[in-house]
PDB file of C-alpha atoms in Angstrom:
ATOM      1  CA  MET A   1      50.081 -17.389  44.923  1.00 94.00           C
ATOM      2  CA  ARG A   2      47.138 -19.270  46.384  1.00 93.00           C
ATOM      3  CA  ARG A   3      45.042 -16.179  45.650  1.00 94.00           C
ATOM      4  CA  LYS A   4      46.098 -15.932  42.065  1.00 95.00           C
ATOM      5  CA  ALA A   5      43.919 -17.437  39.282  1.00 96.00           C
ATOM      6  CA  SER A   6      44.873 -20.778  37.912  1.00 95.00           C
ATOM      7  CA  LEU A   7      46.043 -21.362  34.268  1.00 94.00           C
ATOM      8  CA  TYR A   8      44.840 -24.924  34.363  1.00 94.00           C
ATOM      9  CA  GLY A   9      41.400 -24.910  35.945  1.00 95.00           C
ATOM     10  CA  GLN A  10      42.728 -25.508  39.461  1.00 96.00           C
ATOM     11  CA  PRO A  11      41.800 -23.692  42.661  1.00 96.00           C
ATOM     12  CA  SER A  12      44.718 -21.262  42.352  1.00 96.00           C
ATOM     13  CA  ARG A  13      48.082 -20.654  40.636  1.00 96.00           C
ATOM     14  CA  TYR A  14      49.778 -22.434  43.521  1.00 96.00           C
ATOM     15  CA  HIS A  15      47.743 -25.561  42.815  1.00 96.00           C
ATOM     16  CA  ASP A  16      48.819 -25.410  39.153  1.00 96.00           C
ATOM     17  CA  PHE A  17      52.214 -26.666  40.190  1.00 96.00           C
ATOM     18  CA  GLY A  18      50.674 -29.631  41.930  1.00 96.00           C
ATOM     19  CA  TYR A  19      48.662 -30.365  38.839  1.00 96.00           C
ATOM     20  CA  ILE A  20      51.755 -30.259  36.604  1.00 96.00           C
ATOM     21  CA  HIS A  21      53.789 -32.450  38.961  1.00 96.00           C
ATOM     22  CA  ALA A  22      51.037 -34.985  39.233  1.00 96.00           C
ATOM     23  CA  ARG A  23      50.348 -35.153  35.509  1.00 95.00           C
ATOM     24  CA  TYR A  24      53.975 -35.880  34.663  1.00 96.00           C
ATOM     25  CA  VAL A  25      54.916 -37.870  37.715  1.00 94.00           C
ATOM     26  CA  ASP A  26      55.881 -41.040  35.908  1.00 94.00           C
ATOM     27  CA  GLN A  27      58.019 -39.186  33.363  1.00 95.00           C
ATOM     28  CA  ALA A  28      59.989 -37.189  35.959  1.00 96.00           C
ATOM     29  CA  HIS A  29      60.835 -39.731  38.625  1.00 95.00           C
ATOM     30  CA  GLY A  30      63.094 -42.857  38.690  1.00 95.00           C
ATOM     31  CA  LEU A  31      64.689 -41.664  35.471  1.00 97.00           C
ATOM     32  CA  PRO A  32      67.844 -39.579  34.694  1.00 97.00           C
ATOM     33  CA  ILE A  33      65.627 -36.573  33.965  1.00 98.00           C
ATOM     34  CA  PHE A  34      64.590 -36.467  37.654  1.00 98.00           C
ATOM     35  CA  LEU A  35      67.177 -33.794  38.669  1.00 97.00           C
ATOM     36  CA  PRO A  36      66.963 -31.568  35.501  1.00 96.00           C
ATOM     37  CA  TRP A  37      63.091 -31.698  35.551  1.00 97.00           C
ATOM     38  CA  HIS A  38      62.790 -30.662  39.146  1.00 97.00           C
ATOM     39  CA  ARG A  39      65.468 -27.951  38.838  1.00 96.00           C
ATOM     40  CA  GLU A  40      63.325 -26.270  36.106  1.00 95.00           C
ATOM     41  CA  PHE A  41      60.070 -26.957  38.050  1.00 97.00           C
ATOM     42  CA  LEU A  42      61.589 -25.172  41.114  1.00 96.00           C
ATOM     43  CA  ARG A  43      62.867 -22.291  38.951  1.00 94.00           C
ATOM     44  CA  GLN A  44      59.420 -21.676  37.551  1.00 95.00           C
ATOM     45  CA  PHE A  45      57.800 -21.901  40.914  1.00 97.00           C
ATOM     46  CA  GLU A  46      60.288 -19.393  42.327  1.00 95.00           C
ATOM     47  CA  GLU A  47      59.755 -17.071  39.316  1.00 94.00           C
ATOM     48  CA  GLU A  48      56.065 -17.201  39.958  1.00 96.00           C
ATOM     49  CA  LEU A  49      56.677 -16.211  43.581  1.00 96.00           C
ATOM     50  CA  GLN A  50      58.847 -13.298  42.452  1.00 95.00           C
ATOM     51  CA  LEU A  51      55.972 -11.878  40.480  1.00 95.00           C
ATOM     52  CA  ILE A  52      54.491 -11.249  43.940  1.00 96.00           C
ATOM     53  CA  ASN A  53      57.652 -10.299  45.749  1.00 96.00           C
ATOM     54  CA  PRO A  54      60.828  -9.877  43.649  1.00 95.00           C
ATOM     55  CA  ASP A  55      62.987 -10.525  46.652  1.00 94.00           C
ATOM     56  CA  VAL A  56      61.694 -14.057  47.334  1.00 94.00           C
ATOM     57  CA  THR A  57      63.895 -17.058  46.748  1.00 94.00           C
ATOM     58  CA  ILE A  58      63.173 -20.665  47.675  1.00 95.00           C
ATOM     59  CA  PRO A  59      65.142 -21.650  50.823  1.00 94.00           C
ATOM     60  CA  TYR A  60      66.504 -25.188  51.175  1.00 95.00           C
ATOM     61  CA  TRP A  61      65.859 -27.512  54.020  1.00 95.00           C
ATOM     62  CA  ASP A  62      69.093 -29.360  54.802  1.00 95.00           C
ATOM     63  CA  TRP A  63      67.378 -32.524  56.176  1.00 95.00           C
ATOM     64  CA  GLY A  64      70.690 -34.253  56.291  1.00 94.00           C
ATOM     65  CA  TYR A  65      72.109 -31.870  58.968  1.00 93.00           C
ATOM     66  CA  ASN A  66      69.966 -33.146  61.812  1.00 90.00           C
ATOM     67  CA  ALA A  67      69.025 -36.386  60.006  1.00 94.00           C
ATOM     68  CA  ASP A  68      68.725 -38.401  63.180  1.00 93.00           C
ATOM     69  CA  SER A  69      66.289 -35.972  64.852  1.00 93.00           C
ATOM     70  CA  PRO A  70      64.722 -33.785  62.098  1.00 92.00           C
ATOM     71  CA  LEU A  71      61.817 -32.793  64.382  1.00 92.00           C
ATOM     72  CA  SER A  72      64.239 -30.925  66.626  1.00 92.00           C
ATOM     73  CA  ASN A  73      64.281 -28.255  63.963  1.00 91.00           C
ATOM     74  CA  THR A  74      61.532 -26.213  65.457  1.00 91.00           C
ATOM     75  CA  ASP A  75      61.918 -23.467  62.825  1.00 90.00           C
ATOM     76  CA  MET A  76      60.404 -26.024  60.515  1.00 92.00           C
ATOM     77  CA  PHE A  77      58.204 -28.249  62.797  1.00 94.00           C
ATOM     78  CA  SER A  78      56.276 -26.585  65.554  1.00 95.00           C
ATOM     79  CA  SER A  79      52.821 -25.166  66.203  1.00 94.00           C
ATOM     80  CA  ASN A  80      54.203 -21.623  65.749  1.00 94.00           C
ATOM     81  CA  TYR A  81      52.335 -19.762  63.019  1.00 94.00           C
ATOM     82  CA  TYR A  82      55.579 -19.093  61.145  1.00 93.00           C
ATOM     83  CA  SER A  83      56.630 -22.701  61.001  1.00 96.00           C
ATOM     84  CA  PHE A  84      55.345 -25.445  58.648  1.00 97.00           C
ATOM     85  CA  GLY A  85      53.329 -26.960  61.523  1.00 96.00           C
ATOM     86  CA  THR A  86      53.468 -30.487  62.780  1.00 95.00           C
ATOM     87  CA  ARG A  87      51.317 -33.484  61.831  1.00 92.00           C
ATOM     88  CA  GLY A  88      47.694 -34.427  61.948  1.00 90.00           C
ATOM     89  CA  TYR A  89      46.252 -36.908  64.379  1.00 87.00           C
ATOM     90  CA  ALA A  90      42.777 -37.415  63.138  1.00 87.00           C
ATOM     91  CA  ASN A  91      41.806 -39.627  60.191  1.00 85.00           C
ATOM     92  CA  PRO A  92      42.610 -38.193  57.750  1.00 88.00           C
ATOM     93  CA  PRO A  93      45.617 -36.551  59.441  1.00 92.00           C
ATOM     94  CA  CYS A  94      44.894 -32.922  58.503  1.00 94.00           C
ATOM     95  CA  VAL A  95      47.503 -30.320  59.398  1.00 96.00           C
ATOM     96  CA  VAL A  96      45.906 -27.892  61.860  1.00 96.00           C
ATOM     97  CA  ASP A  97      48.881 -25.759  62.959  1.00 97.00           C
ATOM     98  CA  GLY A  98      51.639 -23.615  61.400  1.00 97.00           C
ATOM     99  CA  PHE A  99      51.073 -21.198  58.579  1.00 96.00           C
ATOM    100  CA  CYS A 100      49.573 -23.876  56.349  1.00 96.00           C
ATOM    101  CA  ALA A 101      46.938 -24.947  58.926  1.00 96.00           C
ATOM    102  CA  ASN A 102      43.741 -26.093  57.274  1.00 96.00           C
ATOM    103  CA  TRP A 103      45.070 -25.635  53.732  1.00 96.00           C
ATOM    104  CA  LEU A 104      43.006 -27.428  51.066  1.00 96.00           C
ATOM    105  CA  ASP A 105      44.632 -29.427  48.269  1.00 95.00           C
ATOM    106  CA  ARG A 106      43.684 -28.972  44.661  1.00 93.00           C
ATOM    107  CA  ASP A 107      40.964 -31.598  45.113  1.00 93.00           C
ATOM    108  CA  TYR A 108      39.611 -29.667  48.125  1.00 94.00           C
ATOM    109  CA  GLN A 109      40.813 -32.222  50.616  1.00 94.00           C
ATOM    110  CA  CYS A 110      42.807 -31.082  53.608  1.00 95.00           C
ATOM    111  CA  LEU A 111      46.609 -30.926  53.578  1.00 96.00           C
ATOM    112  CA  THR A 112      47.775 -34.068  55.461  1.00 95.00           C
ATOM    113  CA  ARG A 113      50.936 -35.087  57.221  1.00 94.00           C
ATOM    114  CA  ALA A 114      51.313 -38.299  59.188  1.00 91.00           C
ATOM    115  CA  TYR A 115      54.946 -38.881  60.124  1.00 91.00           C
ATOM    116  CA  ASN A 116      55.767 -41.174  62.969  1.00 85.00           C
ATOM    117  CA  PRO A 117      57.743 -39.139  65.436  1.00 85.00           C
ATOM    118  CA  ILE A 118      59.327 -42.311  66.925  1.00 85.00           C
ATOM    119  CA  GLY A 119      62.545 -43.160  65.068  1.00 82.00           C
ATOM    120  CA  LEU A 120      62.068 -40.520  62.296  1.00 88.00           C
ATOM    121  CA  ALA A 121      65.356 -40.205  60.580  1.00 90.00           C
ATOM    122  CA  PHE A 122      66.911 -39.394  57.146  1.00 94.00           C
ATOM    123  CA  THR A 123      70.139 -39.949  55.220  1.00 94.00           C
ATOM    124  CA  ASP A 124      72.847 -38.037  57.020  1.00 94.00           C
ATOM    125  CA  ASP A 125      74.990 -35.351  55.263  1.00 94.00           C
ATOM    126  CA  VAL A 126      78.018 -37.381  56.285  1.00 94.00           C
ATOM    127  CA  ASP A 127      76.708 -40.440  54.356  1.00 95.00           C
ATOM    128  CA  LEU A 128      75.860 -38.243  51.322  1.00 95.00           C
ATOM    129  CA  SER A 129      79.318 -36.533  51.299  1.00 95.00           C
ATOM    130  CA  PRO A 130      81.241 -39.214  49.331  1.00 94.00           C
ATOM    131  CA  ALA A 131      78.881 -38.832  46.392  1.00 95.00           C
ATOM    132  CA  ILE A 132      78.706 -35.091  46.615  1.00 95.00           C
ATOM    133  CA  PHE A 133      82.431 -34.514  46.950  1.00 94.00           C
ATOM    134  CA  SER A 134      83.767 -37.249  44.625  1.00 94.00           C
ATOM    135  CA  GLY A 135      80.915 -39.020  42.880  1.00 95.00           C
ATOM    136  CA  PRO A 136      82.342 -40.289  39.592  1.00 97.00           C
ATOM    137  CA  ASN A 137      79.496 -39.466  37.280  1.00 97.00           C
ATOM    138  CA  PHE A 138      75.935 -38.101  36.926  1.00 97.00           C
ATOM    139  CA  ASP A 139      74.203 -41.513  37.187  1.00 97.00           C
ATOM    140  CA  THR A 140      75.866 -42.512  40.392  1.00 97.00           C
ATOM    141  CA  VAL A 141      75.245 -39.106  42.082  1.00 97.00           C
ATOM    142  CA  ALA A 142      71.669 -38.834  40.834  1.00 97.00           C
ATOM    143  CA  GLY A 143      70.864 -42.294  42.126  1.00 97.00           C
ATOM    144  CA  THR A 144      72.239 -41.493  45.502  1.00 97.00           C
ATOM    145  CA  ILE A 145      70.378 -38.209  45.793  1.00 97.00           C
ATOM    146  CA  GLU A 146      67.065 -39.556  44.589  1.00 97.00           C
ATOM    147  CA  ALA A 147      67.206 -42.422  47.030  1.00 96.00           C
ATOM    148  CA  ALA A 148      67.751 -39.990  50.019  1.00 96.00           C
ATOM    149  CA  HIS A 149      65.032 -37.829  48.525  1.00 96.00           C
ATOM    150  CA  ASN A 150      62.549 -40.741  48.501  1.00 94.00           C
ATOM    151  CA  GLN A 151      63.177 -41.347  52.175  1.00 93.00           C
ATOM    152  CA  VAL A 152      62.166 -37.833  53.108  1.00 95.00           C
ATOM    153  CA  HIS A 153      58.939 -38.111  51.112  1.00 94.00           C
ATOM    154  CA  ASP A 154      58.109 -41.426  52.728  1.00 91.00           C
ATOM    155  CA  TYR A 155      58.885 -40.615  56.335  1.00 92.00           C
ATOM    156  CA  ILE A 156      57.421 -37.064  56.440  1.00 93.00           C
ATOM    157  CA  GLY A 157      54.263 -38.132  54.642  1.00 91.00           C
ATOM    158  CA  GLY A 158      53.735 -41.344  56.627  1.00 87.00           C
ATOM    159  CA  SER A 159      51.449 -44.052  55.580  1.00 70.00           C
ATOM    160  CA  ASN A 160      50.046 -45.358  58.784  1.00 63.00           C
ATOM    161  CA  TYR A 161      46.535 -44.172  58.280  1.00 62.00           C
ATOM    162  CA  PRO A 162      44.013 -46.584  56.582  1.00 63.00           C
ATOM    163  CA  ASN A 163      42.067 -44.032  54.634  1.00 66.00           C
ATOM    164  CA  ARG A 164      44.725 -41.527  53.554  1.00 75.00           C
ATOM    165  CA  SER A 165      48.478 -41.115  54.045  1.00 85.00           C
ATOM    166  CA  GLY A 166      50.250 -37.799  54.430  1.00 92.00           C
ATOM    167  CA  ASP A 167      50.484 -35.854  51.174  1.00 94.00           C
ATOM    168  CA  MET A 168      54.242 -36.124  51.006  1.00 94.00           C
ATOM    169  CA  PHE A 169      54.032 -39.915  50.789  1.00 92.00           C
ATOM    170  CA  PRO A 170      52.221 -40.354  47.401  1.00 90.00           C
ATOM    171  CA  VAL A 171      54.369 -38.591  44.771  1.00 88.00           C
ATOM    172  CA  ASP A 172      51.384 -37.315  42.800  1.00 90.00           C
ATOM    173  CA  ARG A 173      50.150 -35.413  45.941  1.00 92.00           C
ATOM    174  CA  SER A 174      53.486 -34.356  47.422  1.00 95.00           C
ATOM    175  CA  THR A 175      53.403 -30.787  46.091  1.00 96.00           C
ATOM    176  CA  ASN A 176      50.307 -30.139  48.226  1.00 95.00           C
ATOM    177  CA  ASP A 177      52.679 -29.892  51.199  1.00 96.00           C
ATOM    178  CA  PRO A 178      54.825 -26.632  51.009  1.00 97.00           C
ATOM    179  CA  LEU A 179      57.671 -28.705  52.585  1.00 97.00           C
ATOM    180  CA  PHE A 180      58.003 -30.176  49.088  1.00 97.00           C
ATOM    181  CA  PHE A 181      59.611 -27.031  47.765  1.00 98.00           C
ATOM    182  CA  LEU A 182      62.216 -26.694  50.492  1.00 97.00           C
ATOM    183  CA  HIS A 183      62.909 -30.421  50.250  1.00 97.00           C
ATOM    184  CA  HIS A 184      63.527 -30.233  46.499  1.00 97.00           C
ATOM    185  CA  SER A 185      65.597 -27.084  46.823  1.00 97.00           C
ATOM    186  CA  ASN A 186      67.924 -29.171  48.982  1.00 96.00           C
ATOM    187  CA  VAL A 187      67.875 -31.947  46.475  1.00 97.00           C
ATOM    188  CA  ASP A 188      68.883 -29.479  43.746  1.00 96.00           C
ATOM    189  CA  ARG A 189      71.540 -28.030  46.151  1.00 96.00           C
ATOM    190  CA  LEU A 190      73.086 -31.470  46.479  1.00 97.00           C
ATOM    191  CA  TRP A 191      73.281 -31.848  42.629  1.00 96.00           C
ATOM    192  CA  TRP A 192      74.584 -28.229  42.383  1.00 95.00           C
ATOM    193  CA  SER A 193      77.264 -28.978  45.059  1.00 95.00           C
ATOM    194  CA  TRP A 194      78.505 -32.023  43.156  1.00 96.00           C
ATOM    195  CA  GLN A 195      78.657 -29.895  39.974  1.00 95.00           C
ATOM    196  CA  GLN A 196      80.821 -27.297  41.830  1.00 93.00           C
ATOM    197  CA  ASN A 197      83.109 -29.981  43.248  1.00 94.00           C
ATOM    198  CA  ARG A 198      83.433 -31.934  39.959  1.00 95.00           C
ATOM    199  CA  PRO A 199      82.992 -29.300  37.238  1.00 93.00           C
ATOM    200  CA  VAL A 200      84.121 -31.440  34.418  1.00 95.00           C
ATOM    201  CA  GLU A 201      81.821 -34.391  35.279  1.00 96.00           C
ATOM    202  CA  GLY A 202      79.191 -32.013  36.560  1.00 95.00           C
ATOM    203  CA  ALA A 203      78.801 -30.589  33.046  1.00 94.00           C
ATOM    204  CA  LYS A 204      77.846 -33.998  31.747  1.00 95.00           C
ATOM    205  CA  TYR A 205      74.610 -35.929  31.855  1.00 97.00           C
ATOM    206  CA  SER A 206      73.460 -39.546  32.008  1.00 97.00           C
ATOM    207  CA  THR A 207      74.824 -42.192  29.729  1.00 96.00           C
ATOM    208  CA  ARG A 208      71.328 -43.473  29.547  1.00 95.00           C
ATOM    209  CA  ALA A 209      69.721 -40.322  28.139  1.00 97.00           C
ATOM    210  CA  SER A 210      70.360 -37.326  26.016  1.00 97.00           C
ATOM    211  CA  MET A 211      71.027 -33.610  26.737  1.00 96.00           C
ATOM    212  CA  ASN A 212      68.437 -32.969  24.045  1.00 96.00           C
ATOM    213  CA  ASP A 213      65.679 -34.723  25.946  1.00 97.00           C
ATOM    214  CA  ILE A 214      62.696 -32.485  26.493  1.00 97.00           C
ATOM    215  CA  LEU A 215      61.377 -31.792  30.085  1.00 97.00           C
ATOM    216  CA  PRO A 216      57.772 -32.998  29.855  1.00 96.00           C
ATOM    217  CA  GLY A 217      55.081 -30.504  30.725  1.00 95.00           C
ATOM    218  CA  LEU A 218      57.530 -27.562  31.282  1.00 95.00           C
ATOM    219  CA  THR A 219      57.900 -24.655  28.880  1.00 90.00           C
ATOM    220  CA  TYR A 220      59.546 -21.187  29.107  1.00 86.00           C
ATOM    221  CA  ASN A 221      58.318 -18.284  27.044  1.00 82.00           C
ATOM    222  CA  ASN A 222      56.201 -20.841  25.137  1.00 86.00           C
ATOM    223  CA  GLN A 223      59.300 -22.740  24.184  1.00 90.00           C
ATOM    224  CA  ARG A 224      60.012 -26.356  25.222  1.00 93.00           C
ATOM    225  CA  ILE A 225      62.958 -26.785  27.379  1.00 92.00           C
ATOM    226  CA  ASN A 226      65.638 -29.583  27.119  1.00 94.00           C
ATOM    227  CA  VAL A 227      67.958 -31.066  29.662  1.00 95.00           C
ATOM    228  CA  GLN A 228      70.978 -29.114  28.283  1.00 92.00           C
ATOM    229  CA  SER A 229      69.477 -25.820  29.457  1.00 90.00           C
ATOM    230  CA  THR A 230      69.433 -26.909  33.096  1.00 92.00           C
ATOM    231  CA  ILE A 231      72.904 -28.376  33.408  1.00 91.00           C
ATOM    232  CA  ASP A 232      74.791 -25.088  33.588  1.00 83.00           C
ATOM    233  CA  SER A 233      73.499 -23.394  36.745  1.00 72.00           C
ATOM    234  CA  MET A 234      75.151 -20.084  35.554  1.00 70.00           C
ATOM    235  CA  GLY A 235      73.979 -20.441  31.984  1.00 62.00           C
ATOM    236  CA  GLY A 236      72.543 -16.955  31.662  1.00 56.00           C
ATOM    237  CA  ASP A 237      69.015 -15.825  30.782  1.00 58.00           C
ATOM    238  CA  GLN A 238      66.770 -17.218  33.516  1.00 62.00           C
ATOM    239  CA  TRP A 239      69.524 -19.355  34.902  1.00 69.00           C
ATOM    240  CA  CYS A 240      71.448 -18.139  37.910  1.00 77.00           C
ATOM    241  CA  ILE A 241      71.412 -20.855  40.627  1.00 81.00           C
ATOM    242  CA  GLN A 242      73.473 -20.409  43.736  1.00 82.00           C
ATOM    243  CA  TYR A 243      73.136 -21.854  47.276  1.00 87.00           C
ATOM    244  CA  ALA A 244      74.512 -20.255  50.378  1.00 83.00           C
ATOM    245  CA  PRO A 245      76.302 -22.451  52.942  1.00 79.00           C
ATOM    246  CA  PHE A 246      74.052 -23.875  55.608  1.00 69.00           C
ATOM    247  CA  THR A 247      73.967 -21.995  58.885  1.00 65.00           C
ATOM    248  CA  ARG A 248      71.870 -22.840  61.959  1.00 61.00           C
TER     249      ARG A 248
END
């Protein structure tokens, strides 16, 4: 995808998704539309990948499984070419290992990651389970999920460099890091899991917003998309969302 032509004047089709996310960042975060918007955003990214390889799906990174020691997941974090690499140590902290070593962002700056390996921890799956298994309504569950999501962005990006933090830290740059997509796949999986556990409430949306609200910046077949179309993960047409149980 990084070799395909952009539709928005960006370096590649891959960078188009960073452009869209950055452009609508204030309209898609800290609001009820956060979960629906990112579900459709991921679906469109996955569909773009499937134009290259129809068998590709976006995996999820269950960061709550080893939340106290996420760097122990060496399938994700190592210098191995097939991993996502580690972190940068220069200033700026450019990623120089893993398959995304020396990647350039859409503004032609290097991909950065600056997490502090000392004390790095996320919200544990055990702490999330009350909301996912028995959360009473969309607003409660969405708030819990987004708060845990924010922590991953903050800690993996890191902000301890004076000139530039890791890309996952500032929301408008976060899609530069391919970890973003696995991270958000897990965010969507948590919402999906709650919907499976509480199907009646899971079919409902926020009391502070409407099912008819349009997802800003996202279209499908040149048609605008509303929240309603994202709620049913088995809604037909382009919608067929399923997540396999986590295995080590």
